[in-house]
Amino acid sequence: MKGGGGGGVYSGKRRWRGLVIAVLGLVFLSMLVPLLFLLGLHNGFHSPGSEQQSSPSIGLGEYGTKIVIRDASNLSEGDRSNHVDDLVKQFAPTLSKDILKNISHPAENETKSPSAMHDNEEEKGFSVPPHADLQSLPIENNPKAGASVQIIDYAKGGVDQSGKSCELKFGSYCLWREQHREDMKDSMVKRLKDHLFVARAYYPSIAKLPSQDKLSREMRQNIQEVERVLSESTTDADLPPQIGKKLHRMQAAIARAKSFHVDCNNVDKKLRQIYDLTEDEANFHMRQSVFLYQLAVQTMPKSLHCLSMRLTVEYFRSPFDDTEASLADKYIDRALQHYVIFSTNVLASSVVINSTVMHAKESGKLVFHVLTDEENYFAMKLWFFRNTYKEATIEVLNMERLDLNNSKLQFSLPVEFRVSHSVDAQSRTEYLSTFSHLHYRLPEIFQNLEKVVVLDDDVVVQQDLSALWNLNMEGKVNAAVQFCSVKLSLLKSYLGENSFNKNSCAWMSGLNVIDLVKWRELDLTETYQKFVKEVSTQEAQNEAVALHASLLTFQDLIYPLDGSWALSGLGHDYNVDVYPIRNAAVLHYNGKMKPWLELGIPKYKGYWKNFVNREDQFLTDCNWNS
């Protein structure tokens, strides 16, 4: 009984243990099957017949980088190259050229074997960490040791200043830097300045350490040597041959100074002091550059000053026969075309006359009256005596020796007035050329003439101007090109409270047809003087006086010329199109950057230099750079 009962209990316990093991086995299998299924989806199931075939695996790297790993053991070198080209062509429509340049070829990547993987890690799919290094990623599904790795990096653009990779995408600084990369000029000078800046910041703190007298003396000596070098050199070509050793010594001293525990507040304070001094120095140089620019554009170049002096000396050294007596009749002949030029620049006035004569159909009908001051009168006389301009006649007048109505004339050139205004939310600067005080004496100077064309000395003529003499001015006095981007309403602060049409356009000098008969009838000279007295009582500047009086004197008396007659802006605007330049009858270099100056806009100088008489001996002697 006892034996039988004990056997039943033992068999019951075995059955219970068997059920427990079975249940645990089912639970384990229920967990293992989904896991294997997920791993199968990730790695991809392979059929028995496809085990020897290459199975590419694609992972996503940083910034969406696609990593294509392929078993390339059965591919030749040509097949590999063609595969890369196919991928490039596939993605070409959506990738820029800069990104395609970063595609890595198979030969550029090292082949990795499965032994490089961790021992406790099975071959399985992986996801690339956000900041993983693409070159150091493990190989996926690569059972063969001869398999090559092909990494196609479509997004990695380059390396930024901190050494980290940056993305070439639209609007990124990295892309802009790659497209606008320029070779740094005088890099050694810039490095010396940077190291000098740092050395000056650390030197005061090191000098306070009693145990570092040697380092302090070394830093002071390095600072003095670099300061002396930079005071004598502004470019790398000017640096002494041993400058590399000096820079190395300064770098070593700075590195040693940084290794000591110094008070950061002292370094910060010194850096702020140096920064303030540097900012003050930059402001000083900026003001100095503005002053030098104004000086350069307002001063006669050395070569042109030499030309005027040499001509003046030669005029008194070699007297010549004055032929003005025989040409006196032409000076007052109303049947001829009379041009008036106000100038103190021999070469500029010569270019105006030469360009006008070269394009004239009948040069024999042209008479030029060059009005200048006493200082340049004799140089002008000799120049136009030595140089002929086809059959044109040229008269040079000394305005300071003329006596009109018992009053001496003071010579003055056309006035350029700088106006800043906004067009389509963009600020623009224009230079309005207006008549000077001397222009309003034209009816008295040329009492026998009925019409004249006034040309500024900063113009170049490109077409025949004879059509201006047949112009019907409809009772107006001054035919000029209007400047409608500048309305009189913008000049209200200069014109005062006088009654004028605020929507009227400003007009430009440079090319003006003057009806002297109508001028005398309206007595515009008296009108101009009245406005001058009115503005002068307000203690305004001379330019403001000229602009105020000129615009109000010719109010409603301007005959607008077509814009193709004269194109202005070549003395200050870098964005004048080539097509309007070629089609304009007259090019006006209004602005500060005249074509005879070194500061002139280079792309416009050629139109002016084409009419310079480069064979003249005086230009060669004065080293004029044509």
XYZ file of C-alpha atoms in Angstrom:
626
model
C 0.000 0.000 0.000
C 2.683 2.370 1.033
C 4.852 1.393 -1.803
C 2.078 1.786 -4.294
C 1.012 5.120 -2.963
C 4.571 6.480 -3.042
C 4.950 5.494 -6.688
C 1.803 7.383 -7.650
C 2.970 10.578 -6.032
C 6.365 10.342 -7.731
C 4.790 9.823 -11.148
C 2.476 12.770 -10.545
C 5.443 15.002 -9.731
C 7.220 13.974 -12.932
C 4.176 14.797 -15.000
C 3.962 18.214 -13.315
C 7.619 18.943 -14.018
C 7.182 17.913 -17.641
C 4.284 20.333 -18.040
C 6.306 23.168 -16.521
C 9.221 22.507 -18.881
C 6.831 22.356 -21.843
C 5.226 25.652 -20.861
C 8.633 27.329 -20.462
C 9.701 25.960 -23.837
C 6.606 27.399 -25.495
C 7.186 30.775 -23.861
C 10.799 30.788 -25.031
C 9.797 29.829 -28.566
C 7.076 32.497 -28.593
C 9.744 35.092 -27.817
C 12.387 33.663 -30.129
C 10.226 33.344 -33.261
C 9.259 37.058 -33.425
C 12.851 38.011 -32.742
C 14.112 35.844 -35.587
C 11.373 37.194 -37.822
C 12.384 40.788 -37.103
C 16.021 39.990 -37.707
C 15.085 38.330 -40.953
C 13.206 41.380 -42.164
C 16.101 43.632 -41.240
C 18.801 41.547 -42.902
C 16.652 40.148 -45.701
C 15.878 36.487 -46.266
C 17.878 34.735 -48.926
C 16.801 31.835 -50.976
C 19.149 28.899 -51.172
C 19.962 29.669 -54.763
C 20.912 33.230 -54.123
C 23.523 32.750 -51.398
C 26.368 33.391 -53.834
C 24.750 36.518 -55.260
C 25.677 39.979 -54.037
C 23.061 41.443 -51.798
C 23.363 45.186 -51.330
C 22.434 46.628 -47.987
C 21.525 50.270 -47.541
C 21.875 52.159 -44.272
C 21.262 55.808 -43.430
C 24.120 57.871 -42.109
C 24.398 61.423 -40.841
C 22.303 63.966 -42.799
C 20.680 61.187 -44.793
C 23.931 59.777 -46.171
C 23.309 56.596 -48.157
C 25.835 53.806 -47.559
C 25.783 51.106 -50.231
C 27.734 47.952 -49.305
C 28.083 45.430 -52.100
C 29.919 42.192 -52.565
C 32.239 43.219 -55.347
C 34.370 40.107 -55.530
C 32.799 39.107 -58.856
C 33.011 42.603 -60.345
C 35.902 43.772 -62.461
C 37.411 47.227 -62.141
C 35.421 48.450 -65.138
C 32.163 47.081 -63.692
C 32.821 48.861 -60.424
C 33.497 52.148 -62.182
C 30.372 51.741 -64.316
C 28.338 51.027 -61.190
C 29.504 54.283 -59.617
C 28.756 56.199 -62.808
C 25.261 54.697 -62.922
C 24.599 55.833 -59.380
C 25.887 59.312 -60.166
C 23.635 59.542 -63.203
C 20.694 58.253 -61.193
C 21.004 61.002 -58.597
C 22.307 63.746 -60.898
C 18.985 65.637 -61.347
C 18.679 66.279 -57.606
C 22.286 66.857 -56.618
C 24.489 69.867 -57.230
C 27.936 69.599 -58.799
C 29.620 70.409 -55.523
C 27.949 67.427 -53.828
C 28.745 65.045 -56.684
C 32.409 65.926 -56.292
C 32.318 64.337 -52.833
C 31.306 60.884 -54.069
C 33.877 58.360 -52.929
C 34.978 55.639 -55.348
C 35.489 52.049 -54.230
C 39.253 52.331 -54.576
C 39.319 55.108 -52.000
C 37.820 52.952 -49.239
C 39.667 50.280 -47.363
C 38.329 46.709 -47.439
C 37.292 45.373 -44.081
C 37.052 41.714 -43.088
C 34.541 40.182 -40.695
C 37.368 39.660 -38.222
C 37.405 43.404 -37.663
C 34.009 43.069 -36.020
C 33.552 42.474 -32.329
C 33.867 38.840 -31.272
C 30.583 38.866 -29.391
C 28.655 40.498 -32.207
C 26.859 38.474 -34.830
C 26.492 39.519 -38.456
C 23.353 41.540 -38.412
C 21.893 44.803 -39.688
C 22.847 48.052 -38.003
C 21.768 51.663 -37.935
C 24.355 54.431 -38.182
C 24.601 56.678 -35.124
C 23.776 60.339 -35.780
C 27.411 61.457 -35.561
C 29.200 58.306 -36.661
C 32.320 58.484 -38.785
C 31.365 57.032 -42.159
C 34.832 55.718 -42.852
C 34.868 53.632 -39.643
C 31.457 51.924 -39.938
C 31.355 48.086 -39.760
C 30.557 46.085 -42.849
C 27.078 44.681 -43.177
C 26.295 41.376 -44.848
C 29.780 40.918 -46.131
C 30.692 37.284 -45.612
C 33.608 37.342 -48.035
C 36.969 38.720 -47.132
C 37.481 40.105 -50.664
C 34.338 42.207 -50.662
C 34.820 45.929 -51.292
C 32.920 48.721 -49.614
C 31.397 51.492 -51.692
C 30.361 54.592 -49.741
C 28.385 57.209 -51.606
C 28.276 60.361 -49.513
C 25.700 62.641 -51.078
C 25.418 65.150 -48.278
C 28.861 65.546 -46.749
C 30.119 68.851 -48.074
C 33.403 69.710 -46.472
C 35.074 70.746 -43.277
C 34.252 73.957 -41.471
C 36.654 76.142 -39.532
C 36.338 73.993 -36.405
C 37.343 70.848 -38.305
C 33.888 69.280 -38.248
C 32.116 68.095 -41.355
C 29.505 70.457 -42.720
C 26.595 69.865 -45.027
C 26.421 71.252 -48.554
C 22.795 72.231 -48.807
C 21.012 75.268 -50.157
C 21.493 78.286 -47.903
C 24.311 76.800 -45.831
C 27.468 78.718 -45.096
C 29.539 75.716 -46.109
C 28.054 75.779 -49.612
C 28.586 79.552 -49.894
C 32.184 79.177 -48.750
C 32.887 76.466 -51.313
C 31.419 78.554 -54.136
C 33.216 81.769 -53.134
C 36.504 80.348 -51.951
C 39.416 82.692 -52.602
C 43.093 82.224 -52.056
C 44.198 84.127 -48.994
C 46.750 86.768 -49.872
C 49.549 87.724 -47.493
C 48.653 84.883 -45.139
C 51.956 85.154 -43.267
C 51.343 88.819 -42.443
C 47.879 87.963 -41.141
C 49.289 85.140 -38.993
C 51.911 87.477 -37.549
C 49.240 90.002 -36.629
C 47.086 87.316 -34.976
C 49.983 85.966 -32.911
C 51.043 89.467 -31.966
C 47.510 90.130 -30.715
C 47.569 87.017 -28.497
C 51.106 87.660 -27.229
C 50.174 91.180 -26.157
C 47.218 89.794 -24.239
C 49.253 87.223 -22.271
C 52.411 89.239 -21.711
C 51.148 91.409 -18.772
C 50.048 88.319 -16.833
C 53.333 86.468 -17.428
C 55.349 89.557 -16.449
C 53.698 89.482 -13.013
C 55.026 85.974 -12.306
C 58.411 86.325 -10.515
C 59.546 82.847 -11.521
C 59.021 83.459 -15.238
C 61.434 86.293 -15.909
C 63.056 84.406 -18.757
C 59.730 83.746 -20.513
C 58.699 87.348 -19.927
C 61.866 88.655 -21.571
C 61.441 86.220 -24.452
C 57.850 87.292 -25.078
C 58.808 90.975 -24.917
C 61.604 90.406 -27.405
C 59.309 88.463 -29.765
C 56.667 91.181 -29.590
C 59.208 93.883 -30.387
C 60.668 91.927 -33.313
C 57.268 91.226 -34.871
C 56.176 94.859 -34.394
C 59.331 96.024 -36.170
C 58.763 93.579 -39.037
C 55.118 94.610 -39.477
C 56.054 98.289 -39.434
C 58.254 97.684 -42.483
C 56.203 95.050 -44.321
C 52.599 95.021 -45.465
C 52.725 91.998 -47.804
C 54.346 88.576 -47.678
C 56.804 89.628 -50.378
C 58.200 92.335 -48.087
C 58.881 89.994 -45.169
C 62.501 89.109 -44.298
C 63.702 85.585 -45.147
C 63.974 84.440 -41.508
C 60.409 85.375 -40.593
C 59.400 81.710 -40.300
C 61.776 81.179 -37.391
C 60.492 84.328 -35.648
C 56.929 83.097 -35.985
C 57.905 79.673 -34.626
C 59.587 81.234 -31.584
C 56.527 83.375 -30.881
C 54.242 80.349 -31.180
C 56.403 78.435 -28.710
C 56.407 81.349 -26.245
C 52.612 81.704 -26.489
C 52.169 77.957 -25.920
C 54.320 78.138 -22.780
C 52.416 81.200 -21.557
C 49.104 79.392 -21.968
C 50.353 76.481 -19.881
C 50.621 78.627 -16.740
C 47.721 79.331 -14.445
C 47.152 83.047 -14.869
C 44.317 85.245 -13.783
C 41.729 85.040 -16.542
C 40.356 88.418 -15.555
C 43.701 90.034 -16.360
C 43.820 88.379 -19.777
C 40.225 89.345 -20.468
C 40.889 92.935 -19.433
C 43.962 93.129 -21.639
C 42.104 91.668 -24.604
C 39.380 94.276 -24.181
C 41.985 97.039 -24.085
C 43.653 95.760 -27.242
C 40.260 95.417 -28.902
C 39.368 99.015 -28.056
C 42.711 100.236 -29.373
C 42.267 98.200 -32.542
C 38.775 99.589 -33.050
C 40.042 103.132 -32.600
C 42.840 102.448 -35.060
C 40.374 101.035 -37.602
C 38.165 104.116 -37.261
C 41.188 106.344 -37.726
C 42.246 104.525 -40.890
C 38.680 104.677 -42.206
C 38.531 108.445 -41.725
C 41.982 108.776 -43.218
C 41.009 106.735 -46.278
C 37.952 108.937 -46.827
C 40.117 112.043 -46.598
C 42.738 110.610 -48.953
C 40.022 109.571 -51.403
C 38.604 113.075 -51.461
C 42.108 114.454 -51.863
C 42.860 112.061 -54.721
C 39.727 112.859 -56.701
C 40.027 116.616 -56.225
C 43.743 116.926 -56.974
C 45.206 117.064 -60.449
C 47.317 113.938 -61.099
C 51.053 114.473 -61.183
C 51.362 113.562 -64.870
C 48.664 116.039 -65.935
C 50.159 118.757 -63.736
C 53.513 118.068 -65.393
C 51.870 118.329 -68.809
C 50.393 121.743 -68.028
C 53.685 123.063 -66.608
C 55.778 121.764 -69.511
C 53.414 123.290 -72.046
C 53.445 126.629 -70.229
C 57.261 126.729 -70.126
C 57.491 125.740 -73.777
C 54.986 128.452 -74.724
C 57.324 131.215 -73.483
C 60.480 129.431 -74.597
C 59.482 129.024 -78.241
C 57.192 131.828 -79.375
C 54.958 130.892 -82.289
C 52.933 132.817 -84.794
C 49.486 133.525 -83.452
C 46.895 132.754 -86.129
C 43.883 134.035 -84.206
C 43.650 137.167 -86.317
C 42.933 135.112 -89.410
C 40.315 133.045 -87.589
C 38.482 135.922 -85.927
C 35.688 135.824 -88.479
C 34.971 132.164 -87.761
C 34.651 132.844 -84.043
C 31.553 134.975 -84.636
C 30.146 133.297 -87.757
C 26.531 132.348 -86.940
C 26.391 129.871 -89.831
C 28.900 127.612 -88.062
C 28.328 125.233 -85.165
C 29.759 126.681 -81.953
C 30.677 124.487 -78.980
C 31.629 125.901 -75.568
C 33.852 123.974 -73.127
C 34.698 125.091 -69.568
C 37.897 123.362 -68.478
C 41.252 123.643 -66.718
C 42.308 120.169 -67.880
C 44.283 120.201 -71.138
C 43.910 116.503 -71.831
C 40.212 116.315 -70.921
C 39.253 119.221 -73.188
C 41.359 117.672 -75.955
C 39.395 114.399 -75.673
C 36.069 116.248 -75.898
C 37.136 118.085 -79.061
C 38.785 115.069 -80.665
C 35.784 112.776 -80.076
C 33.390 115.408 -81.430
C 35.444 116.041 -84.574
C 36.035 112.343 -85.281
C 32.282 111.696 -85.485
C 31.298 114.920 -87.273
C 30.209 114.672 -90.887
C 31.563 118.159 -91.703
C 34.408 119.063 -89.372
C 34.996 122.371 -91.146
C 31.771 123.750 -89.644
C 32.857 123.134 -86.055
C 34.151 125.967 -83.853
C 35.221 125.198 -80.283
C 35.530 127.890 -77.633
C 37.629 126.617 -74.710
C 37.131 128.789 -71.625
C 39.859 128.405 -68.986
C 41.631 130.284 -66.197
C 44.867 132.245 -66.375
C 46.970 129.457 -64.883
C 46.185 127.003 -67.697
C 45.640 129.498 -70.505
C 49.133 129.291 -72.058
C 49.252 125.500 -71.825
C 45.912 125.338 -73.641
C 47.141 127.750 -76.305
C 50.258 125.736 -77.089
C 48.501 122.367 -76.992
C 45.841 123.317 -79.512
C 48.455 125.033 -81.657
C 50.565 121.856 -81.799
C 47.610 119.505 -82.355
C 45.112 119.802 -85.179
C 41.641 118.305 -85.266
C 40.813 117.919 -88.944
C 39.319 121.202 -90.166
C 37.795 122.311 -86.865
C 38.592 125.757 -85.427
C 39.576 126.163 -81.773
C 39.610 129.362 -79.712
C 41.086 129.520 -76.203
C 39.774 132.280 -73.913
C 41.263 133.460 -70.632
C 38.147 134.196 -68.606
C 40.024 136.077 -65.892
C 41.224 138.645 -68.438
C 37.806 139.346 -69.920
C 36.199 142.611 -68.903
C 32.429 142.477 -69.240
C 30.494 145.568 -68.183
C 33.477 146.767 -66.144
C 33.412 143.621 -63.979
C 36.084 140.974 -63.634
C 35.014 137.357 -64.042
C 36.047 134.645 -61.634
C 36.495 131.324 -63.383
C 34.347 128.417 -62.175
C 33.670 124.935 -63.468
C 30.301 123.145 -63.639
C 29.110 122.112 -60.184
C 28.354 118.492 -59.288
C 25.802 118.064 -56.521
C 25.554 114.746 -54.677
C 21.966 113.590 -54.059
C 20.964 110.423 -52.177
C 17.471 109.048 -52.617
C 15.535 105.783 -52.424
C 14.262 103.809 -55.412
C 12.234 100.637 -54.771
C 13.359 100.563 -51.133
C 17.009 100.788 -52.214
C 19.237 103.759 -51.501
C 20.904 105.322 -54.538
C 23.379 108.158 -54.943
C 23.383 110.419 -57.985
C 25.563 113.338 -59.039
C 23.636 116.220 -60.593
C 25.777 118.437 -62.801
C 24.585 122.036 -62.931
C 25.774 125.301 -64.425
C 28.295 127.371 -62.511
C 28.113 131.140 -62.060
C 30.216 131.626 -65.203
C 27.705 129.834 -67.406
C 25.240 132.668 -66.863
C 27.606 135.095 -68.577
C 27.406 133.231 -71.896
C 25.082 135.833 -73.574
C 27.631 138.547 -72.744
C 30.714 136.557 -73.735
C 29.273 135.531 -77.099
C 27.290 138.599 -77.998
C 27.340 137.833 -81.737
C 26.077 134.274 -81.498
C 22.505 133.014 -81.373
C 22.961 129.385 -80.289
C 25.731 127.366 -78.655
C 26.152 123.800 -77.431
C 27.782 123.604 -74.002
C 29.880 120.499 -73.293
C 31.464 119.577 -69.961
C 35.082 118.466 -70.076
C 34.205 115.027 -68.651
C 32.196 113.864 -71.683
C 33.024 111.709 -74.701
C 31.115 112.131 -77.970
C 30.270 108.963 -79.905
C 27.953 110.256 -82.648
C 27.495 113.234 -84.947
C 25.899 116.147 -83.043
C 24.894 118.227 -86.069
C 21.217 117.311 -85.546
C 21.182 119.481 -82.409
C 21.502 122.611 -84.547
C 18.249 121.842 -86.343
C 16.392 121.196 -83.097
C 13.062 122.976 -82.631
C 13.156 123.942 -78.954
C 9.546 125.258 -78.936
C 10.435 128.529 -77.241
C 12.540 126.922 -74.513
C 15.972 128.227 -73.572
C 17.913 125.135 -72.499
C 17.709 121.717 -74.167
C 19.015 119.140 -71.690
C 18.586 115.525 -70.650
C 16.230 115.351 -67.691
C 16.980 113.225 -64.670
C 13.543 112.014 -63.623
C 14.755 109.666 -60.906
C 15.333 112.858 -58.924
C 12.196 115.000 -58.625
C 12.300 118.575 -57.421
C 10.263 117.473 -54.421
C 13.348 115.609 -53.201
C 15.309 118.868 -53.305
C 12.786 120.887 -51.326
C 15.262 121.459 -48.507
C 17.611 123.137 -50.994
C 15.022 125.036 -53.020
C 13.334 126.669 -50.051
C 9.712 127.714 -50.012
C 9.668 129.060 -53.563
C 6.793 128.082 -55.790
C 7.857 125.314 -58.145
C 6.422 122.157 -59.605
C 7.499 119.444 -57.189
C 6.903 116.720 -59.825
C 9.284 118.292 -62.311
C 12.456 116.385 -63.170
C 15.922 117.686 -62.451
C 18.059 118.410 -65.512
C 21.724 117.716 -66.148
C 24.530 119.718 -67.625
C 27.100 117.964 -69.793
C 25.239 118.349 -73.090
C 23.119 121.500 -73.345
C 21.777 123.417 -76.327
C 21.402 127.087 -75.341
C 19.207 129.555 -77.241
C 21.064 132.800 -76.502
C 18.439 134.957 -78.211
C 15.643 133.700 -75.971
C 17.973 133.943 -72.977
C 18.549 137.649 -73.623
C 14.841 138.277 -74.078
C 13.995 136.744 -70.696
C 17.085 138.208 -69.012
C 17.792 134.935 -67.253
C 21.149 136.187 -66.033
C 19.396 138.748 -63.854
C 16.936 136.113 -62.672
C 19.810 133.837 -61.679
C 21.587 136.562 -59.733
C 18.363 137.315 -57.851
C 18.081 133.684 -56.707
C 21.766 133.633 -55.786
C 21.328 136.627 -53.483
C 18.265 135.048 -51.936
C 20.053 131.794 -51.095
C 23.341 133.453 -50.084
C 21.579 135.227 -47.219
C 20.851 131.787 -45.773
C 24.587 131.012 -45.518
C 24.270 127.957 -47.729
C 27.189 126.220 -49.418
C 28.271 127.217 -52.920
C 27.035 123.917 -54.366
C 23.609 124.409 -52.813
C 23.503 127.969 -54.127
C 24.292 126.847 -57.678
C 21.752 124.024 -57.592
C 19.031 126.209 -56.077
C 19.509 129.088 -58.496
C 19.966 126.936 -61.620
C 16.877 124.793 -61.104
C 14.665 127.772 -60.325
C 16.070 129.960 -63.119
C 15.266 127.412 -65.831
C 11.960 126.338 -64.348
C 9.553 125.642 -67.261
C 12.325 126.612 -69.711
C 13.912 123.172 -70.209
C 13.398 121.350 -73.488
C 13.838 117.629 -72.677
C 16.275 115.796 -74.900
C 15.843 112.107 -75.544
C 17.771 109.964 -73.089
C 19.834 108.425 -75.906
C 21.572 111.757 -76.449
C 23.527 111.585 -73.199
C 24.205 108.775 -70.725
C 25.396 109.826 -67.286
C 26.766 107.987 -64.279
C 30.074 106.680 -65.648
C 31.968 108.495 -62.911
C 30.265 106.811 -59.961
C 27.994 103.939 -61.063
C 29.629 100.531 -61.566
C 26.456 98.962 -62.987
C 25.873 100.858 -66.225
C 24.982 98.372 -68.960
C 27.153 98.040 -72.048
C 24.247 98.316 -74.509
C 23.169 101.850 -73.462
C 26.826 102.913 -73.490
C 27.296 101.833 -77.086
C 24.104 103.550 -78.257
C 24.471 106.863 -76.406
C 25.577 109.895 -78.409
C 27.452 111.370 -75.428
C 28.960 109.604 -72.417
C 29.046 111.727 -69.272
C 31.547 110.799 -66.542
C 29.750 112.722 -63.817
C 30.878 111.758 -60.337
C 34.150 111.664 -58.457
C 35.867 108.909 -60.456
C 36.905 110.731 -63.610
C 38.464 108.674 -66.413
C 41.830 110.478 -66.214
C 42.244 109.535 -62.538
C 43.724 106.331 -61.158
C 40.472 105.949 -59.194
C 38.396 106.005 -62.382
C 36.167 102.993 -63.035
C 38.392 100.707 -65.172
C 35.715 99.254 -67.465
C 34.665 102.748 -68.614
C 38.132 104.210 -69.132
C 38.583 102.679 -72.565
C 35.862 104.824 -74.134
C 37.756 107.925 -72.996
C 41.304 106.779 -73.733
C 40.433 106.001 -77.359
C 40.537 109.740 -78.116
C 43.801 110.636 -76.359
C 46.656 111.741 -78.613
C 49.181 109.253 -77.239
C 51.887 110.216 -79.731
C 52.419 113.667 -78.259
C 55.950 114.030 -76.905
C 54.866 115.947 -73.807
C 52.702 113.045 -72.664
C 55.677 110.715 -72.971
C 57.976 113.095 -71.098
C 55.465 113.429 -68.254
C 55.084 109.643 -68.000
C 51.351 109.740 -68.562
C 50.075 106.167 -68.345
C 47.736 105.702 -71.261
